[in-house]
Amino acid sequence: MQQFDVVILGAGFGGSLTALLLDRIGLSVAVIDRGTHPRFSIGESSTPAAGYLLQSLSQKYDLPQFQPFCKYGSWQQTYPDIACGVKRGFSYFAHQPGQPFQIDTAHSSELLVTANLSETLADTHWYRADVDEFFAQEVKKSNVVSLDQTQVELQRSDGWEISGSRDGEEVFLRATFLIDASGAAGLVPRALGIRPQTEFATRSRAIYGHFRDVKLWDEVLEQSQVDRSDYPFACDLAALHHVLQEGWMWQLRFNNGITSAGFVLDERQTALDWRQMLARYPAIQAQFAEAAVVAPEAGLVTTGRLQRGWTECAGPDWALLPHTAGFIDPLHSTGIAQTLCGIERLVSVLEQHWKKDSRREQLADYSESLQRERALIDRLVACCYRSRFDFNLFTASTLFYFAAATSFEYQRSQEQRQPLLLCADDSEFTQTVGQWLELVSQLEQQFPVPQDEISQAVKQAEQMLAPWNRVGLFQPEVPNMYYYTAAPELEPR
């Protein structure tokens, strides 16, 4: 039986990166995965914060092979064969069922928020099949023991005993510490009987897949003679959102011809399927007229409720990575950044407190940090769902996210702090988001709402966000067109 300091369950990019970082600080590490790479995976939209965090980790722990992934230009120069997409920012388009997409001079059905100044400096969409395989291959080049296609059972006994089988042979490992990077499988909390969290403000489910031959939204707009001269970037080079009566749709384009797309539907309101949703929105249906599903092999994925979580996320000899600890919704592209933020904190705890009595307390703080981040993301997302019935109100709700994101970036770069993701440790901000959620929930219940009341609410949102509004939110020169909102270029310490 092999003995390791740390065993990690799951070899996605999060588990693989954690293994490499722990190897760098001198711990003996093994990674176990029930599958193999390459494989289909959803969760592909990066952000400025994610790029900064990956750059910081790769510099601090001397893993330069990961730095090119932080920007589209360096990625293309260094790894042109690893598929990805350009992400200049976020674009949103509001639709009405059964009607063509409509605009006006005030851009009251359009919102574009720029996150970077050029395509070279752009963030990226990660084609996870390629990216996760690259991270896993880097693990195999290192001192880390890597076991794929391995089913395991867990037993806690003065540490952990991990038993299973691989290629017909029995596998036995012992670990002082166990990290669960298995995502929704939640192997460790299930083995420990941890109670799941069930109370969330957000209620959504998804239908998604990877497609070929999805028509550019820009082409649909061109054919409809929509003036796009005010747009700060080509709207498809973004995390593109169609905002719908029933929920919303994401579209992320990769440079290998594949588009990640999915409907995320408000569980409180609808049970429609993919075809029914397309039939209700003619402009989106035009995008998918010639599209074909290419992954997963079994066809489109239809989920139950997306929201999940555990009431404990770490203990004296175990910890969950963020995506295992819980998930809310893909609306604000928080997944990659949240994973990297959690990895940064967890590796720091193990590096500084590995053989100290303080490790238990530090891991309790780590568990609390994941729950605070999850709670804030839940509120930020729920605000947008509750305000979908009016795009001006929805836009105001999205600006709470952008205020949180840019404040996080500023604190990391300018104030030399390491806040929780989206400033989830700022109690004043989290309370403010909670107050906004209460307000938009009340307005949703009153639907239809007079426009003067909507306008008053938007003004109130601007006042509420003033302490965190560092980039001119609510007051763009062109309505709903934000030409640059990111913090100054982040420099890792």
Coordinates of C-alpha atoms in Angstrom, one line a residue, residues 7 51 101 111 178 288 291 313 315 373 422 428 455 469:
V7 CA -4.6 12.2 -2.5
G51 CA -6.5 35.1 -15.8
F101 CA -35.3 40.7 -32.1
L111 CA -25.9 45.5 -23.2
L178 CA -7.8 14.0 1.0
F288 CA -29.4 27.0 -35.0
A291 CA -26.5 23.5 -36.3
C313 CA -16.4 22.1 2.9
G315 CA -12.2 19.2 7.9
E373 CA -18.6 33.0 -1.9
L422 CA -16.2 39.1 -5.7
E428 CA -21.5 45.8 3.7
S455 CA -36.6 54.0 -13.4
N469 CA -18.6 51.7 -8.5

